[in-house]
Amino acid sequence: MKEQPQKPGFSKKPGFSRRHITEAIAKGFMLLSFAVVAGSLGLILWTVLVKGLPALTWDMLTQTPKGGFYLGKEGGILNAIIGSLYLAGGGTFVALIFSLPLALYLEIYLGESRWGHSVRLSLDVLWGIPSIVYGAFGFTIMLALGMRASLLGGIVVLALIELPIMTRAMDEVIRRMPADLEHAALALGSTKLETASRVVIRQMMPGIITAILLGFGRGIGDAASVLFTAGYTDNIPTSLMRPAASLPLAVYFQLGTPFPEVQQRGYASALILTIIVLVISLGSRWIAARVGKFSVK
Amino acid sequence: MAEQALKNLNLENLKKEGRIFRPSLPSRQGQEKSAGRVFFVLSIIPVVLVIAVTVALFVRTWPILQQHSLWELISGTVWKPMKGQFGFWPFITGTFWVTAVGVGLAIPPCLLTAIYLSEYARASIRAMMKPLLDLLAAIPSVVYGVWGMIVIVPLVGNTLRPAFDRWLGFIPLFASNQPTGFSILSGGIVLAVMIAPFIIAVIYEVMRTVPEGLRHASLGLGATHWQTIRHIILRQTLPGVIAGIVLGTSRALGETMAVLMVVGNVPQVPKSIFDAAYPLPALIANNYGEMMSIPLYDAALLGAALMLLVIILIFNIASTLVLQRMLGKNWV
C-alpha cells in the first residue's frame, strides 16, 4: 500500500473536501465489491460442503449403481469417478503429446513470424469455442465414422478442448523464461531442436506440470462435451470403445430425479468433484514449487 | 600439461571414458530439419481444427437450410420440431439476455475488486488472491449450477421477484409473469459469479503493468488515490479492462451446464428478467437424446451449435479489431 507523500508536520490532517469524500465513498464501494465477490465464492464452497457432506458415504465412493439406484436404492458413483478419471486423464495425455511440441515450436522456431501469429490466433479462437460446440462437432465426426458414444470419443473431444488451454499456458511459460538461456545454448552450437529438448524443456518443467493439471481440471469438470461423445453408463468402462460415465453428468442426472435421497447423492457427487478439483489445483502449485527449485531463476 | 590435456580431448579418449558420442554436424542438421518438418505439421493442427469445426457443423446443418431459409430460421418464434417448425429467435434472445444480465452484473464488482487488489490491498492479500482466483476458475460449471439451484433460485423466486413485483412491477423489464425463481436473473447471477475470477484476473494483471512512476507522479501532484485511479490507471488500462470483459463474455455465451440448471428452459421470447429463457447451449444439451428420431431435428440442433459458434467468432473478431484500433492510438 502506498501512502500519500506527506511529510509529518508539514501538512496536518487532510481537509474535509469533496475529493476526500469521493475517495472515501469509492474505497467503501471497492471493499464492498471485494466482500461480495469473495463472499459469494466462499458461499459456493460452503453450500456444496454443507449439502454434500451428510449424504457422502463410503458406499458412494466404492460401489457402482445397483438396480434402482436412481430411485433411491443402494449403490454408489464409482462408475462416474473412474470414468471421469479415465476421460480427463486420457484427454490430458493426448493433449500433452500435441501441445508440448507445439508450444516449443511456437516459441523457439516461429517466434514472432507471420505463421506463428496465425497459429496463435487460431489457438485463441479454439480457446473461445464453448465445450458444447466441441461436443456437437465430435458427435458429427463420430456419426460420420459410424462410432457410438465411447470412452475414446470422449477422450478425443476433451483433448481438443484442452489443447489450446495447455498450449497457451506452456507458451506463456517459455515466453517468460530468461532469453539468455536460449541464446547461450544456441551460442554453444546447439541446434534449435537440441535447445528445445535439452535446455528449454528442463527449465519449463514447473510450467508443464501446471499446464497438465490445468488441462486435467478443465477436462474433469466438463460436462457438455462428454454428454455427446462419451455417453453415460452404470458400469466401469472396460475398453476404449465402451461408453463411460462422468462425475458432472452424474451430478446432473441425480439432481434431475424427483427423489430427495437421490438428489442428496447428487450434492455429495458435486462435493466429490469439487474436492478432486481443489486437490488438483493445490497439488499443482505444490509440485510446481518443488520442481521449480531446479530451474534457473 | 597443456599437451596432455589436448590429448585427452581427442575423440578416441572421450569414447573410452564412456562419454556420449555426439553425432556430426551434418547429421545434427539433418535431425534439425526433419524435426522442423514434423513440428510444422503439428502447428497446422490448430488452424485446420478451426476450419474443420465450422465446416463439419455447416455440412450437418445444410439439410435444414434447404427446406427453410436462413431468415425464416433466425426470426421464427415457434419451436415445434414434431411439426417441422424451427424458429430460433427465442433461443437467440435467451442467449443474449442471460449473457447480458450476467456480464452486466459482473462488471462493476469485478472492476472495483481488481482496482482494490491492485491499488489498495496489502501485499499479503495480493499474494493470496492469485491462487484463490485460479482455484475458483477451476470449479466445474456443474458445481456452480448446483449452487444456483440451492441458493440463487429460491432467493430470486421468494425474495427478489416479489420485491421487484411490488415496487417496480410496472416496468415490463421487472414484471413477474411466472411463479418460480428459474429465470434469466438466476442464470445471470450464476454466470456473473462464474466469470468473475476470469475478469478480475485479467484486469488485475493489466493494472499491475502500469508503471509505478505514473502513480507517484499523480500522487505527488496532490491527487487523491481515487483521482489517480480514475484519471491515470483506468485511462491507461482501458484496453485491458475491455479485453477482460470480452473474455468473460465469450465464456458466458457458451456456458451450458450451470445456466441450463437454473434458467427454466422454456422456449419463449423473454420480456422480463424474471421470465424463464432457453439459451442455445441449453437447447443443444437438453435435446441431443431425441435428435435422431425426428426428421431435421439433428440438423436444427447442430445448426444451433453452428449459430453459437458464429456468434462467438463474430464477437471475438469484432472485439479484437476494436482493441487493436485502441492500441494503435495513444495507449501504452
mmCIF file of N, CA and C in Angstrom, chain B residues 91-188:
data_model
loop_
_atom_site.group_PDB
_atom_site.id
_atom_site.type_symbol
_atom_site.label_atom_id
_atom_site.label_comp_id
_atom_site.label_asym_id
_atom_site.label_seq_id
_atom_site.Cartn_x
_atom_site.Cartn_y
_atom_site.Cartn_z
ATOM 1 N N PHE B 91 -34.381 -18.719 -28.678
ATOM 2 C CA PHE B 91 -33.110 -19.200 -28.136
ATOM 3 C C PHE B 91 -32.013 -18.148 -28.292
ATOM 4 N N ILE B 92 -32.059 -17.428 -29.429
ATOM 5 C CA ILE B 92 -31.063 -16.377 -29.631
ATOM 6 C C ILE B 92 -31.276 -15.266 -28.608
ATOM 7 N N THR B 93 -32.536 -14.849 -28.436
ATOM 8 C CA THR B 93 -32.791 -13.803 -27.445
ATOM 9 C C THR B 93 -32.473 -14.313 -26.034
ATOM 10 N N GLY B 94 -32.781 -15.594 -25.779
ATOM 11 C CA GLY B 94 -32.467 -16.162 -24.464
ATOM 12 C C GLY B 94 -30.978 -16.087 -24.177
ATOM 13 N N THR B 95 -30.158 -16.500 -25.165
ATOM 14 C CA THR B 95 -28.703 -16.431 -25.009
ATOM 15 C C THR B 95 -28.269 -15.004 -24.729
ATOM 16 N N PHE B 96 -28.817 -14.075 -25.528
ATOM 17 C CA PHE B 96 -28.440 -12.674 -25.387
ATOM 18 C C PHE B 96 -28.781 -12.143 -23.995
ATOM 19 N N TRP B 97 -30.020 -12.410 -23.548
ATOM 20 C CA TRP B 97 -30.461 -11.872 -22.263
ATOM 21 C C TRP B 97 -29.640 -12.397 -21.102
ATOM 22 N N VAL B 98 -29.471 -13.718 -21.065
ATOM 23 C CA VAL B 98 -28.752 -14.308 -19.930
ATOM 24 C C VAL B 98 -27.317 -13.778 -19.891
ATOM 25 N N THR B 99 -26.679 -13.705 -21.078
ATOM 26 C CA THR B 99 -25.304 -13.221 -21.123
ATOM 27 C C THR B 99 -25.236 -11.754 -20.699
ATOM 28 N N ALA B 100 -26.178 -10.949 -21.218
ATOM 29 C CA ALA B 100 -26.153 -9.522 -20.912
ATOM 30 C C ALA B 100 -26.346 -9.297 -19.412
ATOM 31 N N VAL B 101 -27.317 -9.983 -18.814
ATOM 32 C CA VAL B 101 -27.549 -9.820 -17.377
ATOM 33 C C VAL B 101 -26.315 -10.272 -16.590
ATOM 34 N N GLY B 102 -25.759 -11.426 -16.989
ATOM 35 C CA GLY B 102 -24.592 -11.958 -16.280
ATOM 36 C C GLY B 102 -23.407 -11.009 -16.349
ATOM 37 N N VAL B 103 -23.070 -10.558 -17.568
ATOM 38 C CA VAL B 103 -21.908 -9.684 -17.728
ATOM 39 C C VAL B 103 -22.167 -8.336 -17.065
ATOM 40 N N GLY B 104 -23.403 -7.829 -17.223
ATOM 41 C CA GLY B 104 -23.758 -6.556 -16.606
ATOM 42 C C GLY B 104 -23.612 -6.597 -15.093
ATOM 43 N N LEU B 105 -24.040 -7.708 -14.493
ATOM 44 C CA LEU B 105 -23.907 -7.840 -13.044
ATOM 45 C C LEU B 105 -22.453 -8.019 -12.634
ATOM 46 N N ALA B 106 -21.654 -8.631 -13.504
ATOM 47 C CA ALA B 106 -20.281 -8.963 -13.125
ATOM 48 C C ALA B 106 -19.348 -7.764 -13.212
ATOM 49 N N ILE B 107 -19.565 -6.892 -14.208
ATOM 50 C CA ILE B 107 -18.570 -5.851 -14.482
ATOM 51 C C ILE B 107 -18.287 -4.928 -13.284
ATOM 52 N N PRO B 108 -19.315 -4.252 -12.700
ATOM 53 C CA PRO B 108 -18.952 -3.283 -11.649
ATOM 54 C C PRO B 108 -18.179 -3.901 -10.470
ATOM 55 N N PRO B 109 -18.685 -4.991 -9.862
ATOM 56 C CA PRO B 109 -17.908 -5.525 -8.725
ATOM 57 C C PRO B 109 -16.539 -6.052 -9.138
ATOM 58 N N CYS B 110 -16.443 -6.641 -10.334
ATOM 59 C CA CYS B 110 -15.141 -7.175 -10.763
ATOM 60 C C CYS B 110 -14.138 -6.054 -10.948
ATOM 61 N N LEU B 111 -14.585 -4.979 -11.601
ATOM 62 C CA LEU B 111 -13.686 -3.847 -11.843
ATOM 63 C C LEU B 111 -13.211 -3.262 -10.512
ATOM 64 N N LEU B 112 -14.162 -3.031 -9.606
ATOM 65 C CA LEU B 112 -13.800 -2.440 -8.318
ATOM 66 C C LEU B 112 -12.892 -3.378 -7.519
ATOM 67 N N THR B 113 -13.189 -4.685 -7.583
ATOM 68 C CA THR B 113 -12.347 -5.636 -6.854
ATOM 69 C C THR B 113 -10.932 -5.640 -7.408
ATOM 70 N N ALA B 114 -10.823 -5.623 -8.746
ATOM 71 C CA ALA B 114 -9.492 -5.622 -9.348
ATOM 72 C C ALA B 114 -8.733 -4.361 -8.955
ATOM 73 N N ILE B 115 -9.430 -3.205 -8.959
ATOM 74 C CA ILE B 115 -8.776 -1.952 -8.561
ATOM 75 C C ILE B 115 -8.327 -2.055 -7.107
ATOM 76 N N TYR B 116 -9.218 -2.573 -6.265
ATOM 77 C CA TYR B 116 -8.871 -2.693 -4.846
ATOM 78 C C TYR B 116 -7.617 -3.551 -4.674
ATOM 79 N N LEU B 117 -7.617 -4.705 -5.355
ATOM 80 C CA LEU B 117 -6.478 -5.613 -5.212
ATOM 81 C C LEU B 117 -5.199 -4.973 -5.714
ATOM 82 N N SER B 118 -5.310 -4.262 -6.845
ATOM 83 C CA SER B 118 -4.108 -3.726 -7.464
ATOM 84 C C SER B 118 -3.604 -2.470 -6.759
ATOM 85 N N GLU B 119 -4.527 -1.617 -6.268
ATOM 86 C CA GLU B 119 -4.110 -0.306 -5.788
ATOM 87 C C GLU B 119 -4.129 -0.144 -4.272
ATOM 88 N N TYR B 120 -5.024 -0.855 -3.599
ATOM 89 C CA TYR B 120 -5.171 -0.615 -2.164
ATOM 90 C C TYR B 120 -4.676 -1.768 -1.296
ATOM 91 N N ALA B 121 -4.906 -3.011 -1.775
ATOM 92 C CA ALA B 121 -4.734 -4.162 -0.890
ATOM 93 C C ALA B 121 -3.291 -4.338 -0.453
ATOM 94 N N ARG B 122 -3.136 -4.930 0.741
ATOM 95 C CA ARG B 122 -1.805 -5.232 1.238
ATOM 96 C C ARG B 122 -1.186 -6.357 0.436
ATOM 97 N N ALA B 123 0.131 -6.469 0.487
ATOM 98 C CA ALA B 123 0.833 -7.486 -0.295
ATOM 99 C C ALA B 123 0.382 -8.889 0.089
ATOM 100 N N SER B 124 0.050 -9.074 1.371
ATOM 101 C CA SER B 124 -0.330 -10.422 1.805
ATOM 102 C C SER B 124 -1.659 -10.839 1.167
ATOM 103 N N ILE B 125 -2.604 -9.892 1.077
ATOM 104 C CA ILE B 125 -3.884 -10.210 0.426
ATOM 105 C C ILE B 125 -3.655 -10.495 -1.047
ATOM 106 N N ARG B 126 -2.798 -9.688 -1.677
ATOM 107 C CA ARG B 126 -2.496 -9.872 -3.088
ATOM 108 C C ARG B 126 -1.919 -11.263 -3.354
ATOM 109 N N ALA B 127 -0.976 -11.659 -2.491
ATOM 110 C CA ALA B 127 -0.320 -12.953 -2.684
ATOM 111 C C ALA B 127 -1.328 -14.091 -2.549
ATOM 112 N N MET B 128 -2.353 -13.879 -1.707
ATOM 113 C CA MET B 128 -3.366 -14.908 -1.512
ATOM 114 C C MET B 128 -4.305 -14.988 -2.710
ATOM 115 N N MET B 129 -4.501 -13.847 -3.372
ATOM 116 C CA MET B 129 -5.576 -13.727 -4.346
ATOM 117 C C MET B 129 -5.347 -14.554 -5.597
ATOM 118 N N LYS B 130 -4.099 -14.605 -6.072
ATOM 119 C CA LYS B 130 -3.843 -15.296 -7.340
ATOM 120 C C LYS B 130 -4.202 -16.786 -7.260
ATOM 121 N N PRO B 131 -3.695 -17.506 -6.249
ATOM 122 C CA PRO B 131 -4.092 -18.919 -6.147
ATOM 123 C C PRO B 131 -5.597 -19.073 -5.979
ATOM 124 N N LEU B 132 -6.212 -18.165 -5.225
ATOM 125 C CA LEU B 132 -7.650 -18.266 -4.990
ATOM 126 C C LEU B 132 -8.428 -18.103 -6.298
ATOM 127 N N LEU B 133 -8.001 -17.137 -7.128
ATOM 128 C CA LEU B 133 -8.694 -16.924 -8.397
ATOM 129 C C LEU B 133 -8.531 -18.141 -9.307
ATOM 130 N N ASP B 134 -7.320 -18.723 -9.331
ATOM 131 C CA ASP B 134 -7.088 -19.927 -10.126
ATOM 132 C C ASP B 134 -8.014 -21.050 -9.684
ATOM 133 N N LEU B 135 -8.109 -21.169 -8.364
ATOM 134 C CA LEU B 135 -8.933 -22.215 -7.770
ATOM 135 C C LEU B 135 -10.385 -22.053 -8.199
ATOM 136 N N LEU B 136 -10.855 -20.805 -8.145
ATOM 137 C CA LEU B 136 -12.261 -20.552 -8.443
ATOM 138 C C LEU B 136 -12.541 -20.724 -9.923
ATOM 139 N N ALA B 137 -11.550 -20.381 -10.754
ATOM 140 C CA ALA B 137 -11.731 -20.579 -12.191
ATOM 141 C C ALA B 137 -11.799 -22.064 -12.506
ATOM 142 N N ALA B 138 -11.246 -22.906 -11.617
ATOM 143 C CA ALA B 138 -11.201 -24.342 -11.899
ATOM 144 C C ALA B 138 -12.451 -25.073 -11.435
ATOM 145 N N ILE B 139 -13.299 -24.424 -10.618
ATOM 146 C CA ILE B 139 -14.507 -25.109 -10.137
ATOM 147 C C ILE B 139 -15.414 -25.437 -11.323
ATOM 148 N N PRO B 140 -15.824 -26.704 -11.450
ATOM 149 C CA PRO B 140 -16.625 -27.113 -12.607
ATOM 150 C C PRO B 140 -17.964 -26.394 -12.658
ATOM 151 N N SER B 141 -18.456 -26.176 -13.882
ATOM 152 C CA SER B 141 -19.667 -25.386 -14.030
ATOM 153 C C SER B 141 -20.862 -26.078 -13.388
ATOM 154 N N VAL B 142 -20.828 -27.411 -13.341
ATOM 155 C CA VAL B 142 -21.974 -28.106 -12.774
ATOM 156 C C VAL B 142 -22.091 -27.792 -11.275
ATOM 157 N N VAL B 143 -20.961 -27.525 -10.627
ATOM 158 C CA VAL B 143 -20.991 -27.153 -9.207
ATOM 159 C C VAL B 143 -21.633 -25.773 -9.041
ATOM 160 N N TYR B 144 -21.290 -24.845 -9.940
ATOM 161 C CA TYR B 144 -21.960 -23.543 -9.921
ATOM 162 C C TYR B 144 -23.464 -23.729 -10.135
ATOM 163 N N GLY B 145 -23.815 -24.681 -11.000
ATOM 164 C CA GLY B 145 -25.224 -24.956 -11.256
ATOM 165 C C GLY B 145 -25.928 -25.464 -10.007
ATOM 166 N N VAL B 146 -25.276 -26.370 -9.298
ATOM 167 C CA VAL B 146 -25.840 -26.908 -8.064
ATOM 168 C C VAL B 146 -26.066 -25.776 -7.065
ATOM 169 N N TRP B 147 -25.065 -24.917 -6.928
ATOM 170 C CA TRP B 147 -25.177 -23.768 -6.026
ATOM 171 C C TRP B 147 -26.344 -22.871 -6.444
ATOM 172 N N GLY B 148 -26.460 -22.654 -7.758
ATOM 173 C CA GLY B 148 -27.551 -21.825 -8.257
ATOM 174 C C GLY B 148 -28.907 -22.403 -7.890
ATOM 175 N N MET B 149 -29.031 -23.729 -8.028
ATOM 176 C CA MET B 149 -30.317 -24.357 -7.717
ATOM 177 C C MET B 149 -30.635 -24.269 -6.232
ATOM 178 N N ILE B 150 -29.616 -24.421 -5.399
ATOM 179 C CA ILE B 150 -29.860 -24.439 -3.952
ATOM 180 C C ILE B 150 -30.062 -23.033 -3.404
ATOM 181 N N VAL B 151 -29.238 -22.085 -3.845
ATOM 182 C CA VAL B 151 -29.226 -20.768 -3.208
ATOM 183 C C VAL B 151 -29.928 -19.696 -4.053
ATOM 184 N N ILE B 152 -29.520 -19.602 -5.329
ATOM 185 C CA ILE B 152 -29.964 -18.453 -6.119
ATOM 186 C C ILE B 152 -31.430 -18.552 -6.547
ATOM 187 N N VAL B 153 -31.848 -19.736 -7.004
ATOM 188 C CA VAL B 153 -33.222 -19.868 -7.492
ATOM 189 C C VAL B 153 -34.240 -19.550 -6.388
ATOM 190 N N PRO B 154 -34.088 -20.099 -5.169
ATOM 191 C CA PRO B 154 -35.017 -19.701 -4.104
ATOM 192 C C PRO B 154 -34.917 -18.216 -3.767
ATOM 193 N N LEU B 155 -33.694 -17.682 -3.771
ATOM 194 C CA LEU B 155 -33.513 -16.266 -3.458
ATOM 195 C C LEU B 155 -34.276 -15.392 -4.451
ATOM 196 N N VAL B 156 -34.107 -15.714 -5.750
ATOM 197 C CA VAL B 156 -34.790 -14.937 -6.778
ATOM 198 C C VAL B 156 -36.294 -15.169 -6.693
ATOM 199 N N GLY B 157 -36.700 -16.417 -6.534
ATOM 200 C CA GLY B 157 -38.123 -16.752 -6.551
ATOM 201 C C GLY B 157 -38.882 -16.216 -5.353
ATOM 202 N N ASN B 158 -38.293 -16.299 -4.163
ATOM 203 C CA ASN B 158 -39.044 -15.953 -2.946
ATOM 204 C C ASN B 158 -38.797 -14.544 -2.453
ATOM 205 N N THR B 159 -37.641 -13.970 -2.798
ATOM 206 C CA THR B 159 -37.328 -12.656 -2.240
ATOM 207 C C THR B 159 -37.313 -11.562 -3.305
ATOM 208 N N LEU B 160 -36.436 -11.748 -4.325
ATOM 209 C CA LEU B 160 -36.255 -10.676 -5.296
ATOM 210 C C LEU B 160 -37.498 -10.466 -6.159
ATOM 211 N N ARG B 161 -38.079 -11.594 -6.603
ATOM 212 C CA ARG B 161 -39.212 -11.476 -7.528
ATOM 213 C C ARG B 161 -40.399 -10.749 -6.892
ATOM 214 N N PRO B 162 -40.846 -11.166 -5.676
ATOM 215 C CA PRO B 162 -41.953 -10.414 -5.067
ATOM 216 C C PRO B 162 -41.594 -8.960 -4.796
ATOM 217 N N ALA B 163 -40.358 -8.722 -4.365
ATOM 218 C CA ALA B 163 -39.958 -7.348 -4.054
ATOM 219 C C ALA B 163 -40.004 -6.472 -5.297
ATOM 220 N N PHE B 164 -39.433 -6.961 -6.390
ATOM 221 C CA PHE B 164 -39.441 -6.196 -7.634
ATOM 222 C C PHE B 164 -40.863 -6.023 -8.135
ATOM 223 N N ASP B 165 -41.662 -7.096 -8.001
ATOM 224 C CA ASP B 165 -43.031 -7.050 -8.479
ATOM 225 C C ASP B 165 -43.792 -5.950 -7.744
ATOM 226 N N ARG B 166 -43.521 -5.802 -6.458
ATOM 227 C CA ARG B 166 -44.245 -4.856 -5.634
ATOM 228 C C ARG B 166 -43.848 -3.410 -5.956
ATOM 229 N N TRP B 167 -42.522 -3.182 -6.058
ATOM 230 C CA TRP B 167 -42.065 -1.805 -6.199
ATOM 231 C C TRP B 167 -41.843 -1.386 -7.643
ATOM 232 N N LEU B 168 -41.371 -2.321 -8.469
ATOM 233 C CA LEU B 168 -41.008 -1.940 -9.839
ATOM 234 C C LEU B 168 -41.787 -2.728 -10.885
ATOM 235 N N GLY B 169 -42.854 -3.386 -10.470
ATOM 236 C CA GLY B 169 -43.599 -4.277 -11.363
ATOM 237 C C GLY B 169 -44.180 -3.579 -12.575
ATOM 238 N N PHE B 170 -44.342 -2.244 -12.507
ATOM 239 C CA PHE B 170 -44.925 -1.529 -13.652
ATOM 240 C C PHE B 170 -43.951 -1.436 -14.818
ATOM 241 N N ILE B 171 -42.646 -1.628 -14.541
ATOM 242 C CA ILE B 171 -41.679 -1.640 -15.643
ATOM 243 C C ILE B 171 -41.679 -3.046 -16.253
ATOM 244 N N PRO B 172 -41.916 -3.171 -17.566
ATOM 245 C CA PRO B 172 -42.018 -4.520 -18.169
ATOM 246 C C PRO B 172 -40.783 -5.380 -17.901
ATOM 247 N N LEU B 173 -39.615 -4.733 -17.840
ATOM 248 C CA LEU B 173 -38.366 -5.477 -17.657
ATOM 249 C C LEU B 173 -38.345 -6.224 -16.320
ATOM 250 N N PHE B 174 -39.048 -5.693 -15.314
ATOM 251 C CA PHE B 174 -39.022 -6.315 -13.987
ATOM 252 C C PHE B 174 -40.340 -6.995 -13.616
ATOM 253 N N ALA B 175 -41.262 -7.074 -14.557
ATOM 254 C CA ALA B 175 -42.546 -7.701 -14.256
ATOM 255 C C ALA B 175 -42.355 -9.184 -13.981
ATOM 256 N N SER B 176 -43.185 -9.750 -13.105
ATOM 257 C CA SER B 176 -43.053 -11.186 -12.877
ATOM 258 C C SER B 176 -44.259 -11.906 -13.469
ATOM 259 N N ASN B 177 -43.979 -12.715 -14.487
ATOM 260 C CA ASN B 177 -45.045 -13.395 -15.202
ATOM 261 C C ASN B 177 -45.141 -14.861 -14.838
ATOM 262 N N GLN B 178 -44.269 -15.349 -13.988
ATOM 263 C CA GLN B 178 -44.304 -16.757 -13.618
ATOM 264 C C GLN B 178 -43.864 -16.910 -12.169
ATOM 265 N N PRO B 179 -44.345 -17.972 -11.509
ATOM 266 C CA PRO B 179 -44.203 -18.043 -10.053
ATOM 267 C C PRO B 179 -42.862 -18.581 -9.534
ATOM 268 N N THR B 180 -41.969 -19.086 -10.384
ATOM 269 C CA THR B 180 -40.757 -19.697 -9.838
ATOM 270 C C THR B 180 -39.552 -18.782 -9.972
ATOM 271 N N GLY B 181 -38.433 -19.228 -9.399
ATOM 272 C CA GLY B 181 -37.204 -18.466 -9.491
ATOM 273 C C GLY B 181 -36.319 -18.917 -10.644
ATOM 274 N N PHE B 182 -36.773 -19.910 -11.417
ATOM 275 C CA PHE B 182 -35.985 -20.357 -12.570
ATOM 276 C C PHE B 182 -36.137 -19.315 -13.665
ATOM 277 N N SER B 183 -35.169 -18.417 -13.768
ATOM 278 C CA SER B 183 -35.366 -17.250 -14.621
ATOM 279 C C SER B 183 -34.045 -16.728 -15.167
ATOM 280 N N ILE B 184 -34.143 -15.748 -16.042
ATOM 281 C CA ILE B 184 -32.962 -15.109 -16.612
ATOM 282 C C ILE B 184 -32.085 -14.536 -15.511
ATOM 283 N N LEU B 185 -32.721 -13.920 -14.522
ATOM 284 C CA LEU B 185 -31.935 -13.305 -13.454
ATOM 285 C C LEU B 185 -31.097 -14.348 -12.718
ATOM 286 N N SER B 186 -31.700 -15.519 -12.419
ATOM 287 C CA SER B 186 -30.924 -16.574 -11.744
ATOM 288 C C SER B 186 -29.743 -16.996 -12.611
ATOM 289 N N GLY B 187 -30.017 -17.228 -13.906
ATOM 290 C CA GLY B 187 -28.936 -17.603 -14.827
ATOM 291 C C GLY B 187 -27.861 -16.534 -14.855
ATOM 292 N N GLY B 188 -28.293 -15.268 -14.884
ATOM 293 C CA GLY B 188 -27.346 -14.163 -14.936
ATOM 294 C C GLY B 188 -26.481 -14.095 -13.694
#
